[in-house]
Structure formats: structure tokens, C-alpha cells
Coordinates of C-alpha atoms and ligand atoms in Angstrom, one line a residue:
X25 CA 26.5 -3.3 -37.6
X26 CA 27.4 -2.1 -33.9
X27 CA 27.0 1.7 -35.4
X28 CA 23.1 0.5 -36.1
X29 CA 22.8 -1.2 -32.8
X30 CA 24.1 2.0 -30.6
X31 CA 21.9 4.2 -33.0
X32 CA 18.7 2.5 -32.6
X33 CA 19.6 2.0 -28.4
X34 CA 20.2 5.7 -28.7
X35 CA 17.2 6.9 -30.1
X36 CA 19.5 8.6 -33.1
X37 CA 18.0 10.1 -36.3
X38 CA 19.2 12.0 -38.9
X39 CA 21.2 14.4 -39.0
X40 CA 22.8 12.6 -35.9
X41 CA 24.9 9.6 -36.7
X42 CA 27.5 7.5 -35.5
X43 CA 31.0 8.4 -36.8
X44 CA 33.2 5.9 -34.8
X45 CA 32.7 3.8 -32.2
X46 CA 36.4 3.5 -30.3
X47 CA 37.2 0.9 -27.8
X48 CA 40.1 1.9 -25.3
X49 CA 41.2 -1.5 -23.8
X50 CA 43.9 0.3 -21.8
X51 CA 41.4 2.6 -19.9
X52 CA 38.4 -0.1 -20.4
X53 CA 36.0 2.7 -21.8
X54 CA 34.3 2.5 -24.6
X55 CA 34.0 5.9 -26.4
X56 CA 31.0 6.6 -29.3
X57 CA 31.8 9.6 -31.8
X58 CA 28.8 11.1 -32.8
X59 CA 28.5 13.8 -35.8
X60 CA 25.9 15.5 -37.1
X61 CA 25.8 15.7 -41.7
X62 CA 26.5 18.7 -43.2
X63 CA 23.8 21.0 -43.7
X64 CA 22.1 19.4 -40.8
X65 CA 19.0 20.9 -39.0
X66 CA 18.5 21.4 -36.0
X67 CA 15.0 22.5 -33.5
X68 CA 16.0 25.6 -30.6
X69 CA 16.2 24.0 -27.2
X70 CA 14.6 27.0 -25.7
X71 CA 11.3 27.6 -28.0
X72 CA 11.2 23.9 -30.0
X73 CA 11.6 25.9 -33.8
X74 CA 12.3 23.5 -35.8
X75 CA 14.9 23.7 -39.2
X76 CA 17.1 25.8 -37.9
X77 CA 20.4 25.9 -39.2
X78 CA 23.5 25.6 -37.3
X79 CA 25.4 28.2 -35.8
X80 CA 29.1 26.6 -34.3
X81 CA 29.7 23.5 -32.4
X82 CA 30.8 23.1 -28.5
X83 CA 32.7 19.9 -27.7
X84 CA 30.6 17.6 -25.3
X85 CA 30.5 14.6 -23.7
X86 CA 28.4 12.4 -21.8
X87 CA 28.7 9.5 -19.0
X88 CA 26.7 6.4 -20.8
X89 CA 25.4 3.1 -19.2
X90 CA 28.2 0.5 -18.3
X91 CA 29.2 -1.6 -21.6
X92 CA 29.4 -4.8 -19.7
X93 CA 32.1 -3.3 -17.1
X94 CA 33.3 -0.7 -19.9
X95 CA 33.0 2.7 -19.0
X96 CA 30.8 4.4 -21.8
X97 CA 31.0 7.8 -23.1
X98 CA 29.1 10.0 -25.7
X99 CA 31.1 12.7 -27.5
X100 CA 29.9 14.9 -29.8
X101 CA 30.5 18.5 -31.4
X102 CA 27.1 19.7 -30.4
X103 CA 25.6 22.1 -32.7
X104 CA 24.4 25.1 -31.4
X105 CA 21.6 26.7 -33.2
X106 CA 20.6 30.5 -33.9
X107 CA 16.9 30.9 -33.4
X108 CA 15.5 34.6 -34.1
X109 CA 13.4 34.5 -31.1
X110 CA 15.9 33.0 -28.8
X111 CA 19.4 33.7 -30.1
X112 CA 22.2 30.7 -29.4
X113 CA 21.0 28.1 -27.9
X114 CA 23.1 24.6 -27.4
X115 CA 21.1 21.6 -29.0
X116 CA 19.4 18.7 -26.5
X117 CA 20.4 15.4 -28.2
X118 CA 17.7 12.9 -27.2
X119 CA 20.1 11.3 -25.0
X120 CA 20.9 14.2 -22.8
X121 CA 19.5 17.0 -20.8
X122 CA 20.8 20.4 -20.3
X123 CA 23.7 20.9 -17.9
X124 CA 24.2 17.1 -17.0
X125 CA 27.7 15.3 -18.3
X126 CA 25.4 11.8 -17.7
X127 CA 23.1 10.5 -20.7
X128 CA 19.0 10.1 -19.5
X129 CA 19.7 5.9 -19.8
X130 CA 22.4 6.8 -17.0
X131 CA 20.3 9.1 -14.6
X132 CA 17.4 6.6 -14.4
X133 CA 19.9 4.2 -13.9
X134 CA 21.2 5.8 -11.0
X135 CA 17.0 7.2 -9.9
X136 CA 16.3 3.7 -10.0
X137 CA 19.1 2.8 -7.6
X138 CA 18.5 5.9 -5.4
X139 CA 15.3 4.5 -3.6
X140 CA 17.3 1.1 -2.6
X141 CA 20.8 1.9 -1.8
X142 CA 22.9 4.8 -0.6
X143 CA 24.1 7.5 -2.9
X144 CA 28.0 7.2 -1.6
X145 CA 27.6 2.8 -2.9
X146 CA 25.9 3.9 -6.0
X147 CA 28.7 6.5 -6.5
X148 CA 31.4 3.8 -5.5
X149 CA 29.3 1.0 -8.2
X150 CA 29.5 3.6 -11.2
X151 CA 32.9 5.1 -10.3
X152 CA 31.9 8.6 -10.3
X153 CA 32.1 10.7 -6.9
X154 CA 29.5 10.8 -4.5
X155 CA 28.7 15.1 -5.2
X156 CA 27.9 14.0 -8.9
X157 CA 25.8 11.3 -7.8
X158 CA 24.1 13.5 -5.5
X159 CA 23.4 16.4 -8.4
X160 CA 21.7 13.8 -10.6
X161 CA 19.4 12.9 -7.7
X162 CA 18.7 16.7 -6.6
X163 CA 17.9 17.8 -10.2
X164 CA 14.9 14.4 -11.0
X165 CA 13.8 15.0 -7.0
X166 CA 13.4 18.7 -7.7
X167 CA 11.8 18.5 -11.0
X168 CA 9.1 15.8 -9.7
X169 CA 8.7 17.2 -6.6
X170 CA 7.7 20.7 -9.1
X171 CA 5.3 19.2 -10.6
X172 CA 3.3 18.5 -7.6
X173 CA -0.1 19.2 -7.1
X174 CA -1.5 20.1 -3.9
X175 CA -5.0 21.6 -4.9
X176 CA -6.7 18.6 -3.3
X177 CA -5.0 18.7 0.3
X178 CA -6.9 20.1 3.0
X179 CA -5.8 18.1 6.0
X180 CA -1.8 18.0 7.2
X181 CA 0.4 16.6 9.6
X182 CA 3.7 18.0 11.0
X183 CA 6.4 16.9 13.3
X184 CA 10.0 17.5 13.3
X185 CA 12.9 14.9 12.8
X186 CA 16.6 15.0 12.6
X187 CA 19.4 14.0 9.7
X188 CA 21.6 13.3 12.8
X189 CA 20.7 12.4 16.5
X190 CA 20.4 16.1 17.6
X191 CA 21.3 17.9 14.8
X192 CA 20.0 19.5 12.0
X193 CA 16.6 19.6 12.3
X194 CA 13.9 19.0 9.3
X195 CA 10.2 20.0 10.0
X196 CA 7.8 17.6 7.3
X197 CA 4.3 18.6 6.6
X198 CA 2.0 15.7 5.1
X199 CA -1.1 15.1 3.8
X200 CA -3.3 12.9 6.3
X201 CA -5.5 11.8 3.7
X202 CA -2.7 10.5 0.8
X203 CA -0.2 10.0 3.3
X204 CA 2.4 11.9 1.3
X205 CA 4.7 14.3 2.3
X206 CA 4.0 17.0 0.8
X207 CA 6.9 19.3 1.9
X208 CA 9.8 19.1 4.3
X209 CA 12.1 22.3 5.7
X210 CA 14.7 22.9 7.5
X211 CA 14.7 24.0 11.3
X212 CA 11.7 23.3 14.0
X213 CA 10.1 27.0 14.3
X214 CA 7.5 28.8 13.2
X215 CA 9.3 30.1 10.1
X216 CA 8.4 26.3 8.9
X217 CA 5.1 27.0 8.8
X218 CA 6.0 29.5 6.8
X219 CA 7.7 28.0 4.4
X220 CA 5.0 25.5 3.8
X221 CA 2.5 28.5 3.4
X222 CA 4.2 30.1 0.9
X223 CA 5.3 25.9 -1.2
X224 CA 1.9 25.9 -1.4
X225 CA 1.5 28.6 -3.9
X226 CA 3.9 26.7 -6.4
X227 CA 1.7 23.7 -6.8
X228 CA -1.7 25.1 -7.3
X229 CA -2.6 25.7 -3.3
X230 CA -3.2 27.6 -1.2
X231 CA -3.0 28.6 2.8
X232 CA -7.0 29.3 3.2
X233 CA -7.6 25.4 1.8
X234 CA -5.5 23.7 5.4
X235 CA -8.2 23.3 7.4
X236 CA -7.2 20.7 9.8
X237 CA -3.5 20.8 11.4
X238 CA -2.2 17.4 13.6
X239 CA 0.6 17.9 15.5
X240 CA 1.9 18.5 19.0
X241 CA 1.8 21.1 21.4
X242 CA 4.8 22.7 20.2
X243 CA 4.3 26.6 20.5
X244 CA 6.3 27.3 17.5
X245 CA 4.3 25.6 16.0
X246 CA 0.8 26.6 17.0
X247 CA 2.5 29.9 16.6
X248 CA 3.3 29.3 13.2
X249 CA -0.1 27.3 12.2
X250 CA -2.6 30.2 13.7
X251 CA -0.6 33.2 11.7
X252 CA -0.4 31.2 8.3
X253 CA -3.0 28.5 8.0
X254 CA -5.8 31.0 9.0
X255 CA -8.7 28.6 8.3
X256 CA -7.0 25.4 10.1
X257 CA -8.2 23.5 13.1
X258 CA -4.9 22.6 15.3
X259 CA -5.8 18.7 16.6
X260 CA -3.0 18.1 19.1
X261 CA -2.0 14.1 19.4
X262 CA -3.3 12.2 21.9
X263 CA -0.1 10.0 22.3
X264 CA 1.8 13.8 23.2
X265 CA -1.2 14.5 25.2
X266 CA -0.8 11.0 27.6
X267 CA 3.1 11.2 27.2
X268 CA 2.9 14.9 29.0
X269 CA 0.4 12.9 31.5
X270 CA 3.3 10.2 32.1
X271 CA 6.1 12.7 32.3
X272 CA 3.8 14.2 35.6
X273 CA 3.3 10.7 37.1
X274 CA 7.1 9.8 37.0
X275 CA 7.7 13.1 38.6
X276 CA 4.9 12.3 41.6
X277 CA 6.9 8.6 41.6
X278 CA 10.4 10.2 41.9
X279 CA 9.6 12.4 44.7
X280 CA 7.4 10.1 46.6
X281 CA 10.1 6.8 45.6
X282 CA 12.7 9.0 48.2
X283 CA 10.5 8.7 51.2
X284 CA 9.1 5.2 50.2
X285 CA 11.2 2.4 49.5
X286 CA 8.5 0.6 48.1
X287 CA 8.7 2.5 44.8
X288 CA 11.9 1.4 44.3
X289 CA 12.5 0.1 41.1
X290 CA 8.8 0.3 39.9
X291 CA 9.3 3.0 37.4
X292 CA 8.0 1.0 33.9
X293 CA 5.4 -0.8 36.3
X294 CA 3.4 2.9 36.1
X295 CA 4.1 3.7 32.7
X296 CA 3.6 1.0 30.6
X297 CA 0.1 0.2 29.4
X298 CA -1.1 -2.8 31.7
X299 CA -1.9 -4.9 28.8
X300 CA 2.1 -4.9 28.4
X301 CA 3.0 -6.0 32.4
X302 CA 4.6 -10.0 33.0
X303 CA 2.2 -11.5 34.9
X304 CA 4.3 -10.9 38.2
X305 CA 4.8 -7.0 37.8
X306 CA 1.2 -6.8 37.2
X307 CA 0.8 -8.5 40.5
X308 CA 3.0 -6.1 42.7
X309 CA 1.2 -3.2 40.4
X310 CA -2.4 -4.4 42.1
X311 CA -0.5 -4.3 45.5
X312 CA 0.7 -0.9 44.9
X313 CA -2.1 0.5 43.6
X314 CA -4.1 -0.6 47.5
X315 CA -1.3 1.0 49.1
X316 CA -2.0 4.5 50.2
X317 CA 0.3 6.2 47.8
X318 CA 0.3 9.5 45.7
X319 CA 1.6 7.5 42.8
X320 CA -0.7 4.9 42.8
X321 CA -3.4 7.8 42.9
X322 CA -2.2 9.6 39.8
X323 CA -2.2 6.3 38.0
X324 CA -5.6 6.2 38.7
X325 CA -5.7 9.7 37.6
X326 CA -3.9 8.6 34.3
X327 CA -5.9 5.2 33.3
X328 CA -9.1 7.6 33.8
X329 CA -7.6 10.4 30.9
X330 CA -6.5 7.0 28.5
X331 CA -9.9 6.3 29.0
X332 CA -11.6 9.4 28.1
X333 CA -9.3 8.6 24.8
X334 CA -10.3 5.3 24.4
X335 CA -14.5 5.1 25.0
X336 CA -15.7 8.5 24.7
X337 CA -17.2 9.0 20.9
X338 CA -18.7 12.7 21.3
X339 CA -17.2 15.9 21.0
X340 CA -19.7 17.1 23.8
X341 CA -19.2 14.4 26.2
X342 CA -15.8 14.6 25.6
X343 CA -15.2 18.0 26.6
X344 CA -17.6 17.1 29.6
X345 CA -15.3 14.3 30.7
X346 CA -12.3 16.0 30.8
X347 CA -13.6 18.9 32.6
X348 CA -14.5 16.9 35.2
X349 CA -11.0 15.0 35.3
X350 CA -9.7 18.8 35.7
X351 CA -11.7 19.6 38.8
X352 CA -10.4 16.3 39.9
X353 CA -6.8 17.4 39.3
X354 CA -6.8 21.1 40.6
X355 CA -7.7 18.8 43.9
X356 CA -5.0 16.6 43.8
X357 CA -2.5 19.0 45.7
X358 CA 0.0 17.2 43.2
X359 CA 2.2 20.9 41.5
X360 CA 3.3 18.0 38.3
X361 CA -0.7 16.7 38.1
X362 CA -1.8 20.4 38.2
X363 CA 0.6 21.6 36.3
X364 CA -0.4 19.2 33.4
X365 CA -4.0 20.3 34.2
X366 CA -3.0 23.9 33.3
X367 CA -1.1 22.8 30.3
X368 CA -4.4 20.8 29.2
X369 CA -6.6 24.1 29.7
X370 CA -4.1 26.0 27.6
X371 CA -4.7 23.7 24.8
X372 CA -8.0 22.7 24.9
X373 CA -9.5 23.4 22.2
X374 CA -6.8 21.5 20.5
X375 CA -7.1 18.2 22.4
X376 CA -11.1 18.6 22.2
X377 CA -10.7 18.7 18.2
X378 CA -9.2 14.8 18.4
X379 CA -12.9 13.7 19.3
X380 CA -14.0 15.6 16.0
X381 CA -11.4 14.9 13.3
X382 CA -9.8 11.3 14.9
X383 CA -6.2 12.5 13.9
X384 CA -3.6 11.4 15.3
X385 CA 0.6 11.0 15.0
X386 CA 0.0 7.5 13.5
X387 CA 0.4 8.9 9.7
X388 CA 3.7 11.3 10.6
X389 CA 5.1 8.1 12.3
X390 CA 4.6 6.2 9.4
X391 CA 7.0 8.7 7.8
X392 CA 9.1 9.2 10.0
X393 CA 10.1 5.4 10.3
X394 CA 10.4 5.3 6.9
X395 CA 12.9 8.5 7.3
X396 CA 14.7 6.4 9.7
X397 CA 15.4 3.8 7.3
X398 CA 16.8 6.4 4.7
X399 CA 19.1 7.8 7.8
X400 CA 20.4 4.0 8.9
X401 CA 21.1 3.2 4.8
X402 CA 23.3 6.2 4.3
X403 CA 26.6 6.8 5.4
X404 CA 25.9 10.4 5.8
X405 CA 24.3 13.4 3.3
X406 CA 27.1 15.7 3.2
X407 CA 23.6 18.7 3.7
X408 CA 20.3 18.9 4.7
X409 CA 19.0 19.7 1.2
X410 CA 20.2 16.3 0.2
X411 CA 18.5 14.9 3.3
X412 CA 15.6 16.7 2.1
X413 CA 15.6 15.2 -1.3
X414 CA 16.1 11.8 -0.1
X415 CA 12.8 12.2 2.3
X416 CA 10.8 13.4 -1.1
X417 CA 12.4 10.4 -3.2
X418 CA 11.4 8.2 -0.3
X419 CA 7.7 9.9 0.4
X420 CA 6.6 12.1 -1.3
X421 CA 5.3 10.2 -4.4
X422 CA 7.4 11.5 -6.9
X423 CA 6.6 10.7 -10.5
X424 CA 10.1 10.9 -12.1
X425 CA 9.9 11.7 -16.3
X426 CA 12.3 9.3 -16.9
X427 CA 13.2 6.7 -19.7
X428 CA 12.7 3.6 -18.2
Ligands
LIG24 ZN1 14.0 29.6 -30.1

């Protein structure tokens, strides 16, 4: 009665069957014998011949679901069979997969847990240690992730991030339009770009099809993106563009705060968006700004940029605009304004491109708070590849080929 049970949850069929099913209450495991008839047949695992006859066993066994809190394991003498195209070859029971102690049932299992908790708990819940856990996860993450096609993607993000605060250092491309990663390396250089340019070639792309590259000004990256993506656009963000802008205004407010004591303390007052001021620092911000200082000039300087950003629609009038606010700079007699003015001229062509494509950081922050939340769930990823997996598991859209 339980044999038929087990063999039906099992997916058995002749020649396989159920010899003994052995409960070890000392241990709590419960331990299924499986044997194959004699005279059994058996397809190659390597070709899919079928009938083929067997060869010599190899002793196996497999990590199955929990029965209720018993441990379960599969054992079998697994045939191996002799193909004439192929040779030896160890048979695939429909439970298993090649090179994994753990049935399918039990790798889903621990899949489906994957995306929701870390590794190290689900290694702690199923009593197996955290580097087998992690295997299971590489091997589903790698296959899925293999089987992704990139043939449609034409427009990508990139931006770095880090598995620690400061350390190791992953570079993730994505796809603006799915929002999908769609490949994440490590380091921050050029050699990422790389290493993307060369991914694509194992999922049906190629470099020539990136057209349009968002990012910031990093110059590994430009670097990188003008060697290997020779047809892309480089759009550089805008929220980069106005953070550079802010780092030059708190530089004119530093230097100027020594001599005035009226700066003092006023620091967020100038960098936060207005919209965001308590009603009393947006008053003392409309006293400053009547004051005759240099910061409360470069602020002016600043809203006038946002609001290139914000209201100008044309590529043309863009490039007009911000021309102008360049003159307007190399006047200002301020080295941190003009040195931003420099750094603007350097990458124009790039900041120009926002007013064609609209691209901005928005879709690689999306992803990267979402790579956040996989950092503050796990208690650590012992590498980087399994840091790396975890950002496909969590964004890539993997399809995993698993029983469910
Ligand atoms: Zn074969």
C-alpha cells in the first residue's frame, strides 16, 4: 500500500520499483530501497536510446522531501547503461538530475524558498549545510539564466553596486524596456562592459543591437561602452548630472560659510529641493537668497539647470539652453561652478541624449533596491558568484524547469 503511494508520488514505472521502504526511528529518516527487475531496460542519459541493456550498477542516493519531520532518502543501485554511440553512461531516474545527491521534489523545494528567505535558514530548516544549499541554487539560477534570450534588447542600463558596504563590487546591466537584469559581473571597469559584450553572444545577441546606454559619467564606463557597444547612444542620468551640480554648490557654501557666519548651519537648506523645506527653513532660504552671497548665486545657478531638466521638451532647445547656462558659468569666477561647466562640456553629448531617449536611473534603482533587500535578508554569501545568482534569482526573470 505505502510502496504504491511513494511509487505513484515518485513518478516510478517499470523496471523501477519499490523494494523496501525502511523507517529508522533512532535516526528519524525514512529510507526507500529502490531496484530495478531483472532484465530491465534502460534509455542512455546522454543520447535518449532507448532499450538499452544494463551494464553494472553504482550505489546512489538521494536527499528526498521531509516525511513529516523524517528525513527522507532514495537509494538505489543505479544501472548504468552501455550505449554504442555514447559508451557508459549512469541512468537519470525521473527523480533526480545528474550530479545532485537531492531528488527534483527537494531542489524546487528549496528554489521555491530561495526567493523569500536566506540560503544559510533554508540550510538550517532542511539540516543540510549552507555550501549544498547554495550548489542547488547555483546549478537552477545557471540553467535558467542559459536559457535566456536577449535577441529583443536594444536599450540597457548599468550601474554598479556592492555585496558589502565597500567591497566587492558587481556591475548589473538591464534592459530599460523589460526591466530585467539581464547580466551582472564582477568589478566596476571597463572589462564589465566587456563581459556583457561577449554574454550577449550566448543568448542569441549581439553587441551591434545596444543602441542606447543609461548610466553615469563614470569613464570606465564610457570607456568600456564606446569600444564594445559600437552602435550605442551613452545617455548620462540626470540625477548624476544635478548631484555633480550640488557637489559644486556645497563646495562655493563651504568656502564662503568661513568668511560668513550667516551660512552656518544652512547646508540642506541649498540642497534639498524647495518643495522639501519646513515652512521656516524655506523662510531664512528667501532671506539668504536677497543676501549678496556667492552661494545664494549658484543656487540660482542650480534651480536654472533643474529647470532645463524639468520644462525643456526639445533636443534643440535643450542644447540651446544649456549653452547658454555655460556662458553663464564660465562668468561666474566660481573654479567648483566652472569646473562642473567643463565637466558638462566633456559630456555633452551624453547629457543632450536625455532630451531624446528620456532615460534615466529610475529603472537601475528599482533594481538595485531590490538588491538591497536580498543583501539585508542574508547573513552573508560566502562569494560574489553566489551574490550574483541571488541578483538573477531576484531579477532577472528566471523561468526555473522545475516540478512544481
Ligand atoms: Zn547514447
Amino acid at each position: 500500500m505505502e510502496k504504491e503511494l511513494f511509487s505513484t508520488a515518485l513518478g516510478l514505472a517499470e523496471p523501477v520499483y519499490i523494494d523496501e521502504i525502511v523507517f529508522d526511528q533512532s535516526e528519524g529518516a525514512l529510507h526507500i530501497h529502490m531496484d530495478f527487475r531483472r532484465g530491465g531496460k534502460f534509455a542512455c542519459s546522454e543520447c535518449g536510446s532507448e532499450g538499452l541493456p544494463v551494464y553494472d550498477t553504482v550505489k546512489k542516493t538521494w536527499r528526498h522531501l521531509n516525511f513529516w519531520q523524517y528525513k527522507t532518502y532514495i537509494h538505489m543501485r543505479t544501472p548504468r547503461t552501455s550505449c554504442r554511440k555514447c559508451g557508459e553512461r549512469l541512468w537519470i531516474p525521473p527523480w533526480g538530475r545528474e550530479d545532485s545527491g537531492f531528488t527534483q521534489l527537494f531542489e524546487a523545494f528549496v528554489m521555491a524558498l530561495a526567493k523569500e528567505m536566506p540560503i544559510s535558514g533554508i540550510a538550517d530548516l532542511v539540516g543540510e549545510h549552507d555550501t549544498r544549499a547554495w550548489r542547488i541554487v547555483r546549478h537552477h539560477v545557471d540553467r535558467a539564466y542559459a536559457k535566456k534570450n536577449f535577441a529583443q534588447v536594444s536599450s540597457v542600463g548599468c550601474d554598479e553596486t556592492s555585496s558589502r558596504k565597500g567591497h566587492n563590487y558587481v556591475t548589473v546591466f538591464a534592459d530599460m524596456q523589460s526591466k530585467e537584469v539581464v547580466f551582472a559581473t564582477k568589478g566596476k571597469d571597463s572589462g564589465t562592459v566587456k563581459a556583457f559584450a561577449e554574454e550577449l553572444a550566448e543568448h542569441a545577441a549581439q553587441p551591434e543591437q545596444i543602441k542606447e546606454v543609461a548610466m553615469d559619467m563614470s569613464p570606465a564606463f564610457i570607456r568600456g561602452v564606446s569600444e564594445l557597444l559600437p552602435e550605442a547612444s551613452i545617455t548620462f542620468d540626470k540625477f548624476h548630472v544635478i548631484q555633480a551640480l550640488n557637489k559644486a554648490q556645497d563646495e562655493v557654501r563651504r568656502t564662503e560659510q568661513k568668511m560668513n557666519p550667516l551660512l552656518t548651519s544652512t547646508r540642506y537648506i541649498w540642497l534639498k529641493n524647495p518643495e522639501n523645506l519646513t515652512a521656516k527653513q524655506k523662510g531664512l532660504l528667501e532671506t539668504l537668497r536677497h543676501e549678496n552671497l556667492k552661494t545664494a548665486r549658484v543656487y540660482q545657478m542650480k534651480m536654472t539647470f533643474q529647470d532645463i531638466y524639468r520644462n525643456v521638451v526639445e533636443p534643440e532647445a535643450a542644447e540651446e539652453a544649456i549653452k547658454k547656462w555655460l556662458a553663464w558659468a564660465a562668468r561666474s569666477r566660481l573654479e567648483p561652478i566652472k569646473r562642473f561647466a567643463r565637466m558638462v562640456k566633456t559630456h555633452f553629448p551624453g547629457i543632450i541624449r536625455y532630451f531624446t531617449t528620456g532615460l534615466t536611473s529610475g529603472t537601475m534603482e528599482g533594481i538595485n533596491s531590490r538588491i538591497q533587500g536580498i543583501k539585508r535578508r542574508a547573513r552573508g554569501f560566502r562569494n560574489i558568484d553566489n551574490f550574483i545568482a541571488m541578483i538573477y534569482l531576484e531579477a532577472a526573470g528566471l523561468k526555473m524547469d522545475l516540478p512544481t
